[in-house]
JSON list of C-alpha atoms in Angstrom, two decimals:
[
{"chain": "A", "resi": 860, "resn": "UNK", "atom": "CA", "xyz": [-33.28, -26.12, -4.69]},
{"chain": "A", "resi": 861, "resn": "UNK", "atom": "CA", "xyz": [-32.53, -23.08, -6.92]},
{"chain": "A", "resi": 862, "resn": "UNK", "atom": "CA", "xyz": [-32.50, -20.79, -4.39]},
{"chain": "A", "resi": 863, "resn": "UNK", "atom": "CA", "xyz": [-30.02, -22.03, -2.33]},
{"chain": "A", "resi": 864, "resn": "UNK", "atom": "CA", "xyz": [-27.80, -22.67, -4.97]},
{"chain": "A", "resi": 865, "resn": "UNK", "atom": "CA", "xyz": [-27.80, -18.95, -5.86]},
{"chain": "A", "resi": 866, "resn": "UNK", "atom": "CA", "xyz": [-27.93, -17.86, -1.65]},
{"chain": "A", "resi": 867, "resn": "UNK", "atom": "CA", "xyz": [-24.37, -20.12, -1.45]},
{"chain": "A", "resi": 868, "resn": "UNK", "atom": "CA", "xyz": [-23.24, -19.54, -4.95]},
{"chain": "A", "resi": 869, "resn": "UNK", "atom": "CA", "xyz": [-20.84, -16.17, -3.69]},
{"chain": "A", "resi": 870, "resn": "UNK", "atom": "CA", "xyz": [-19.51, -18.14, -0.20]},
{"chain": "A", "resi": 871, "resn": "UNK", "atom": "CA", "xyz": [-19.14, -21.24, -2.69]},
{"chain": "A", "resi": 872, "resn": "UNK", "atom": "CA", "xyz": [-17.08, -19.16, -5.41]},
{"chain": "A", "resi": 873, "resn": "UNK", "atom": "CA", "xyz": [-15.05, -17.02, -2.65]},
{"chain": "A", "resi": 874, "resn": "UNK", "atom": "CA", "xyz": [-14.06, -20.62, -1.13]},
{"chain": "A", "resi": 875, "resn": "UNK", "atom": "CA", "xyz": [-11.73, -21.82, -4.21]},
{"chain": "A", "resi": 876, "resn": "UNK", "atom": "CA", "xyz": [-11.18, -18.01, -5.75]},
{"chain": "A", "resi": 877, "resn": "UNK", "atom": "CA", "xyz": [-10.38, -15.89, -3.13]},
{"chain": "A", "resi": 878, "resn": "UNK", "atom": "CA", "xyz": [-9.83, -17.32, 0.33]},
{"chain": "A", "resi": 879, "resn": "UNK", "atom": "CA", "xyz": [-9.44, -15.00, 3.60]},
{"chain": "A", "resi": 880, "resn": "UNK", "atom": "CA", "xyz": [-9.77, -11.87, 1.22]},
{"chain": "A", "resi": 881, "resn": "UNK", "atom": "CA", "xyz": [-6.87, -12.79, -0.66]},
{"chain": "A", "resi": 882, "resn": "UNK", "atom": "CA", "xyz": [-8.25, -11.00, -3.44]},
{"chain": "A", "resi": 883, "resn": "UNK", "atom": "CA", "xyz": [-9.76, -13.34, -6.59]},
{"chain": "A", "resi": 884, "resn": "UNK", "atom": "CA", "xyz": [-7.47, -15.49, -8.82]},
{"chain": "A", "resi": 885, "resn": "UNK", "atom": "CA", "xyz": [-8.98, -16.91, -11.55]},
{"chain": "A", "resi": 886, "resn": "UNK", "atom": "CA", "xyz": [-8.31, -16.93, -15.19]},
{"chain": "A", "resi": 887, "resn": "UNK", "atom": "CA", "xyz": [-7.74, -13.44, -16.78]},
{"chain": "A", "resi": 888, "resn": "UNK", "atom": "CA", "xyz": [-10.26, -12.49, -19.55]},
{"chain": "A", "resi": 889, "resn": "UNK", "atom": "CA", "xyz": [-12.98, -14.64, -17.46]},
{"chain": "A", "resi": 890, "resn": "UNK", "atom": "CA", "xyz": [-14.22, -15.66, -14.03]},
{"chain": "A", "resi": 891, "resn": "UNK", "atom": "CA", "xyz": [-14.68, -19.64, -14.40]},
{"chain": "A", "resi": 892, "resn": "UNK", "atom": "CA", "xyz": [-11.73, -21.67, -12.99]},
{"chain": "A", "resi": 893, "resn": "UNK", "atom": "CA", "xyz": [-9.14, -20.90, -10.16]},
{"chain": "A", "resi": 894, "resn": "UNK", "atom": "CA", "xyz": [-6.01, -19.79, -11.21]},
{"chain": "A", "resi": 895, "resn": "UNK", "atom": "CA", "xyz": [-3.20, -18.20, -8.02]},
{"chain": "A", "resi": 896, "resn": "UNK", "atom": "CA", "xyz": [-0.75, -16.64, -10.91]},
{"chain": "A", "resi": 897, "resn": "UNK", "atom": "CA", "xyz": [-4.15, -15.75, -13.54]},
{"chain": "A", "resi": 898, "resn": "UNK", "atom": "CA", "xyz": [-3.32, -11.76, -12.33]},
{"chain": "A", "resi": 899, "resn": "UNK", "atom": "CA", "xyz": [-0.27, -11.96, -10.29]},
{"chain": "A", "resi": 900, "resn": "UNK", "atom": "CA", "xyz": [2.14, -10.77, -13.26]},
{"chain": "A", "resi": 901, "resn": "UNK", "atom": "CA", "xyz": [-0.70, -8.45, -15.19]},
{"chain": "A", "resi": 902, "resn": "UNK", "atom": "CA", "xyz": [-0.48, -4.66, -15.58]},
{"chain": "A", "resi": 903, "resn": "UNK", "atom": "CA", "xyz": [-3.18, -4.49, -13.35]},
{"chain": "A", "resi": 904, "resn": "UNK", "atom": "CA", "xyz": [-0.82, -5.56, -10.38]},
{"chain": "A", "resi": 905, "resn": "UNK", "atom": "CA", "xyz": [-1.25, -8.73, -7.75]},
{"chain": "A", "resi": 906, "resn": "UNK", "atom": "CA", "xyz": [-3.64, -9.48, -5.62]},
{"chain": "A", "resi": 907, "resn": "UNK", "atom": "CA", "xyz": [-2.14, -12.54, -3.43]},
{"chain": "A", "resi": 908, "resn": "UNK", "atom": "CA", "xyz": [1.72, -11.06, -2.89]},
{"chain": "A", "resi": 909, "resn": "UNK", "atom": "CA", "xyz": [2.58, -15.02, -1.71]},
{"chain": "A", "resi": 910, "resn": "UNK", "atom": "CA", "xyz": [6.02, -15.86, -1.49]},
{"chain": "A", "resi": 911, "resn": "UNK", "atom": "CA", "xyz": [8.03, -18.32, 0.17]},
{"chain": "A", "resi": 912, "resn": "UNK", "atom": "CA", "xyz": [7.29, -16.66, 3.87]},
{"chain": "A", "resi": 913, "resn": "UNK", "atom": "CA", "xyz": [3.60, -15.64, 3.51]},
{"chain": "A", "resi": 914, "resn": "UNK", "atom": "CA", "xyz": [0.33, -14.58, 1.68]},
{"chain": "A", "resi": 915, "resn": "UNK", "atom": "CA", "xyz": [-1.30, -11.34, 1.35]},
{"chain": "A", "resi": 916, "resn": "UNK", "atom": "CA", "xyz": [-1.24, -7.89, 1.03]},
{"chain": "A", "resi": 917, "resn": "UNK", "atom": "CA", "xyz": [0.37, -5.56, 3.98]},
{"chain": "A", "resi": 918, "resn": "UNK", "atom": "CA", "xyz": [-2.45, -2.23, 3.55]},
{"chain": "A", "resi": 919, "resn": "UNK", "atom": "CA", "xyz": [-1.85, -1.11, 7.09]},
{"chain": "A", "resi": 920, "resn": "UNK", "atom": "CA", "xyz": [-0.69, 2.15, 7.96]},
{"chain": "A", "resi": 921, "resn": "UNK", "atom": "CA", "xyz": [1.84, 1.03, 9.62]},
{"chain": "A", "resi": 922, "resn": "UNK", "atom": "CA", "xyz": [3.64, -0.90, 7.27]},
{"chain": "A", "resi": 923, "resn": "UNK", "atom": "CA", "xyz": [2.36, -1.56, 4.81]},
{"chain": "A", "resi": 924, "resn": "UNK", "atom": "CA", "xyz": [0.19, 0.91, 1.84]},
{"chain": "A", "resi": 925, "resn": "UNK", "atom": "CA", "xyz": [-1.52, 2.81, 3.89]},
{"chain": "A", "resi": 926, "resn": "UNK", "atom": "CA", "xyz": [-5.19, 1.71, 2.96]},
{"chain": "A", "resi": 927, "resn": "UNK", "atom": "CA", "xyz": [-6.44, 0.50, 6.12]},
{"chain": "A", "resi": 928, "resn": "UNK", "atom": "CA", "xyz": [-6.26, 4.06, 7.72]},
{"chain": "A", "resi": 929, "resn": "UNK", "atom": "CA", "xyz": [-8.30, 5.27, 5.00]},
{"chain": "A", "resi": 930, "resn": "UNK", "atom": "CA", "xyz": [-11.51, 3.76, 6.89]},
{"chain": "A", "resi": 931, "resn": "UNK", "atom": "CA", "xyz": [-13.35, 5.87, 9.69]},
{"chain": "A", "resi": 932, "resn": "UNK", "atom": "CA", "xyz": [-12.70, 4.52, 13.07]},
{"chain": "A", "resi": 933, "resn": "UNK", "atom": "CA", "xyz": [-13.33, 1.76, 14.42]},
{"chain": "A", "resi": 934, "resn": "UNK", "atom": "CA", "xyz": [-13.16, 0.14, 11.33]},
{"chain": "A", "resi": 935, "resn": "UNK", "atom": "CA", "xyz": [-9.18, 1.44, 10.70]},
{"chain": "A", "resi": 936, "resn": "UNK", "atom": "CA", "xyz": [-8.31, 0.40, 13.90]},
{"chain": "A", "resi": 937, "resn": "UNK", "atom": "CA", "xyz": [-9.62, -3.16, 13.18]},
{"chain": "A", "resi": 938, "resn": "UNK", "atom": "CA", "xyz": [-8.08, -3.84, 10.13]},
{"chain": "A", "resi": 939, "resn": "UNK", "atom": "CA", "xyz": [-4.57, -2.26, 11.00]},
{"chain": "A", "resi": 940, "resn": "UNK", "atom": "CA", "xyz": [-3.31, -5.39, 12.98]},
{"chain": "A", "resi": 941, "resn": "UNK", "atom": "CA", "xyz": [-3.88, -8.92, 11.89]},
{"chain": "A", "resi": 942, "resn": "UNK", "atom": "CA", "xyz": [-4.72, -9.71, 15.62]},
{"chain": "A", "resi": 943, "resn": "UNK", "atom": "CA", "xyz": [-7.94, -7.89, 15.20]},
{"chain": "A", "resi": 944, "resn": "UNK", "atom": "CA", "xyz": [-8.96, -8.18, 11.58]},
{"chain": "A", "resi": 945, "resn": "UNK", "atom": "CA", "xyz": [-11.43, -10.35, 10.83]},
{"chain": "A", "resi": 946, "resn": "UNK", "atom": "CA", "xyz": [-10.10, -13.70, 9.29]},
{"chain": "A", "resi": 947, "resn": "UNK", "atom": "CA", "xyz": [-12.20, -13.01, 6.02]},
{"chain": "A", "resi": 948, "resn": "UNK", "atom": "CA", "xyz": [-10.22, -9.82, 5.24]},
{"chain": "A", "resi": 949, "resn": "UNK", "atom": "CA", "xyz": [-7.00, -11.08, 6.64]},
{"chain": "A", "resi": 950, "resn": "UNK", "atom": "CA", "xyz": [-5.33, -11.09, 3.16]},
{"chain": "A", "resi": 951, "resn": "UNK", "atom": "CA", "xyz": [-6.93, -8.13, 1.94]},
{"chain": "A", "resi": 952, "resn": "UNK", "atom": "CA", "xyz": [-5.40, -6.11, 4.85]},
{"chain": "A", "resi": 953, "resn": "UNK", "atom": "CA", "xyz": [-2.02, -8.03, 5.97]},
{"chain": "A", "resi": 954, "resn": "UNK", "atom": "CA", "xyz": [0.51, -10.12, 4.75]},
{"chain": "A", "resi": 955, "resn": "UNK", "atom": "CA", "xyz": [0.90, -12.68, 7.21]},
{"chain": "A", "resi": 956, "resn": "UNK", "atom": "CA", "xyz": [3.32, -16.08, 7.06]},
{"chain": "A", "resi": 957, "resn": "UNK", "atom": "CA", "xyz": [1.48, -19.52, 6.07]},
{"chain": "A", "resi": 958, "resn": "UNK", "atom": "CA", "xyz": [1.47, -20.93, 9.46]},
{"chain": "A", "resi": 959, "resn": "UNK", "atom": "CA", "xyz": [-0.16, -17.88, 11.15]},
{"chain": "A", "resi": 960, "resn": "UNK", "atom": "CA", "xyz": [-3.45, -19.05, 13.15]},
{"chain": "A", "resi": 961, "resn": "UNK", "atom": "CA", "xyz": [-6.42, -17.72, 12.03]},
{"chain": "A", "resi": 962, "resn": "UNK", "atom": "CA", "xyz": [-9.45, -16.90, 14.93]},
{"chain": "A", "resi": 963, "resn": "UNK", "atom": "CA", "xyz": [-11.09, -20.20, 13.86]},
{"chain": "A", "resi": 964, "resn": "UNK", "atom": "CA", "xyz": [-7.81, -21.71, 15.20]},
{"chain": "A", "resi": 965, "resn": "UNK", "atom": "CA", "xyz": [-6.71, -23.12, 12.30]},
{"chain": "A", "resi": 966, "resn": "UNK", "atom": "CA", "xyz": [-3.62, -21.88, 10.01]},
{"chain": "A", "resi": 967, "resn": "UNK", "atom": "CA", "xyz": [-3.89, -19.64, 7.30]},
{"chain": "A", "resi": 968, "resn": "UNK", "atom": "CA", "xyz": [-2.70, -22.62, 4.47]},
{"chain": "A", "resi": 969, "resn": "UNK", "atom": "CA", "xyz": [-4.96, -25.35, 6.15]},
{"chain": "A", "resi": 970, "resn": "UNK", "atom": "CA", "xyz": [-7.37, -22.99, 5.68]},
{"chain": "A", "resi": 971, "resn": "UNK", "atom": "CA", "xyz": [-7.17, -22.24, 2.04]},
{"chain": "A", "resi": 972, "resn": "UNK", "atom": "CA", "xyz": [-6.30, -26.23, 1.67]},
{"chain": "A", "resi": 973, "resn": "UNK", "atom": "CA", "xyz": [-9.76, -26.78, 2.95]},
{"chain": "A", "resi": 974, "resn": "UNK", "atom": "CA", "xyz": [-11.93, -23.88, 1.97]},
{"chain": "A", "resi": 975, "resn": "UNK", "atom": "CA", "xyz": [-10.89, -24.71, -1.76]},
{"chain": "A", "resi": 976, "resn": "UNK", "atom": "CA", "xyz": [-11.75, -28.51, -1.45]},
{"chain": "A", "resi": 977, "resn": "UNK", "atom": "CA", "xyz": [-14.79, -27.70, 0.18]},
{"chain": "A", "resi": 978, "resn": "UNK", "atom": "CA", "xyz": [-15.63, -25.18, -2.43]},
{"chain": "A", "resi": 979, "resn": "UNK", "atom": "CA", "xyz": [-15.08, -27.58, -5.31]},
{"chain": "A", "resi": 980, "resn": "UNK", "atom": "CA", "xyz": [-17.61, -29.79, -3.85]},
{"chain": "A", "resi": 981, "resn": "UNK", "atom": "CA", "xyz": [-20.25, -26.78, -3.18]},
{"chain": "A", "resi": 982, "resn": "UNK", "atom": "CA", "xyz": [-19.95, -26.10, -6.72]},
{"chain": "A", "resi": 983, "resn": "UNK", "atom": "CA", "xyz": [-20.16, -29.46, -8.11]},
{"chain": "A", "resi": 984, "resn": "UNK", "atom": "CA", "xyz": [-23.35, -29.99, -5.37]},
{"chain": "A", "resi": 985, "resn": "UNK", "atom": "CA", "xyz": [-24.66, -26.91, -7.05]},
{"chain": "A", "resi": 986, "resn": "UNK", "atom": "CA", "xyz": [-24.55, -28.43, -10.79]},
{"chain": "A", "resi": 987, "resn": "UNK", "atom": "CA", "xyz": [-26.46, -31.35, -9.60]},
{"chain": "A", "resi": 988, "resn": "UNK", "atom": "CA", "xyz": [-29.12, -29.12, -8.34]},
{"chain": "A", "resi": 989, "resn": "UNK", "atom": "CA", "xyz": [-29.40, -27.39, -11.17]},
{"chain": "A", "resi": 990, "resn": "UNK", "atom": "CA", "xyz": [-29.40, -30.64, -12.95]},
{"chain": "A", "resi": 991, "resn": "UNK", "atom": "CA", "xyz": [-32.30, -31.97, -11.46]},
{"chain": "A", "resi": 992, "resn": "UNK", "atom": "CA", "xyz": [-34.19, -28.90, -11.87]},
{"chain": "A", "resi": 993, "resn": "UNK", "atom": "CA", "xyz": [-33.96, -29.56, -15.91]},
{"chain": "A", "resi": 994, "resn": "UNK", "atom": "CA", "xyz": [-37.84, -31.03, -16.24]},
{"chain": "A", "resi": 995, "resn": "UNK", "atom": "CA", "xyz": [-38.92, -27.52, -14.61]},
{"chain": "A", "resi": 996, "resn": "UNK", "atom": "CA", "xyz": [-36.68, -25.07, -16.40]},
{"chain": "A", "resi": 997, "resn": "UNK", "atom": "CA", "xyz": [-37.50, -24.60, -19.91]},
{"chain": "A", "resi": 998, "resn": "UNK", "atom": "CA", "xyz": [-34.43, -25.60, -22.06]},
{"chain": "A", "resi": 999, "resn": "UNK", "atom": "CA", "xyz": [-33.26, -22.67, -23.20]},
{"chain": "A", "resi": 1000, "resn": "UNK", "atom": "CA", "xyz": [-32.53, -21.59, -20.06]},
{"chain": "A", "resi": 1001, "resn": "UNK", "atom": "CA", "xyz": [-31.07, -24.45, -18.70]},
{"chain": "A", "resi": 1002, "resn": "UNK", "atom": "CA", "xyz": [-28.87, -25.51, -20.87]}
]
């Protein structure tokens, strides 16, 4: 019921927003709908740096800005090297090309390909949840 539409509600957003860390793109000005350039261009900078040979952001210390070393050990040594970063922060920490495999063994676009179609459906699972719940919400609230 309601409450596992709200437990799933940040894995189910994450899955068409921001996949493998990439940082959210949505719409600028709100948060409802997916959108890859809705920042990309904006003063505040970009978040997914994709281009024709890859996705993500390079924040190691080795080469990229730096940020990864700014975490105590063994956390900076984890996220300097996309070998060893977790494949949730991958594009937070790295910029890596499309076809690099991910831990899960899959690559890094079939992954987004299929985290965003399997988010679409999360969300749409969670509107019928929450539209079956409208005989024991009162309506102000659930409209």
């Amino acid at each position: 019921g309601l409450h596992a539409v709200l437990d799933g509600s940040w894995a189910t957003y994450e899955k068409y927003t921001a996949p493998l860390g990439v940082g959210f793109m949505v719409q600028p000005g709100h948060h409802y709908g997916p959108s890859v350039d809705g920042y990309e261009y904006s003063p505040w900078g970009t978040y997914h740096f994709a281009d024709r040979d890859g996705v993500g952001v390079d924040r190691s210390a080795g080469t990229g800005t730096g940020y990864a070393a700014q975490y105590g050990g063994p956390w900076a040594e984890l996220f300097e090297s996309p070998r060893t970063c977790p494949d949730e922060l991958l594009l937070f920490f790295h910029h890596v090309s499309y076809g690099h495999v991910l831990h899960s063994g899959k690559t890094v676009i079939q992954h987004i390909y299929d985290t965003h179609f399997e988010g679409v459906e999360e969300a749409e699972e969670a509107s019928r949840t929450w539209a079956g719940l409208a005989d024991l919400v009162e309506p102000a609230r659930h409209a």
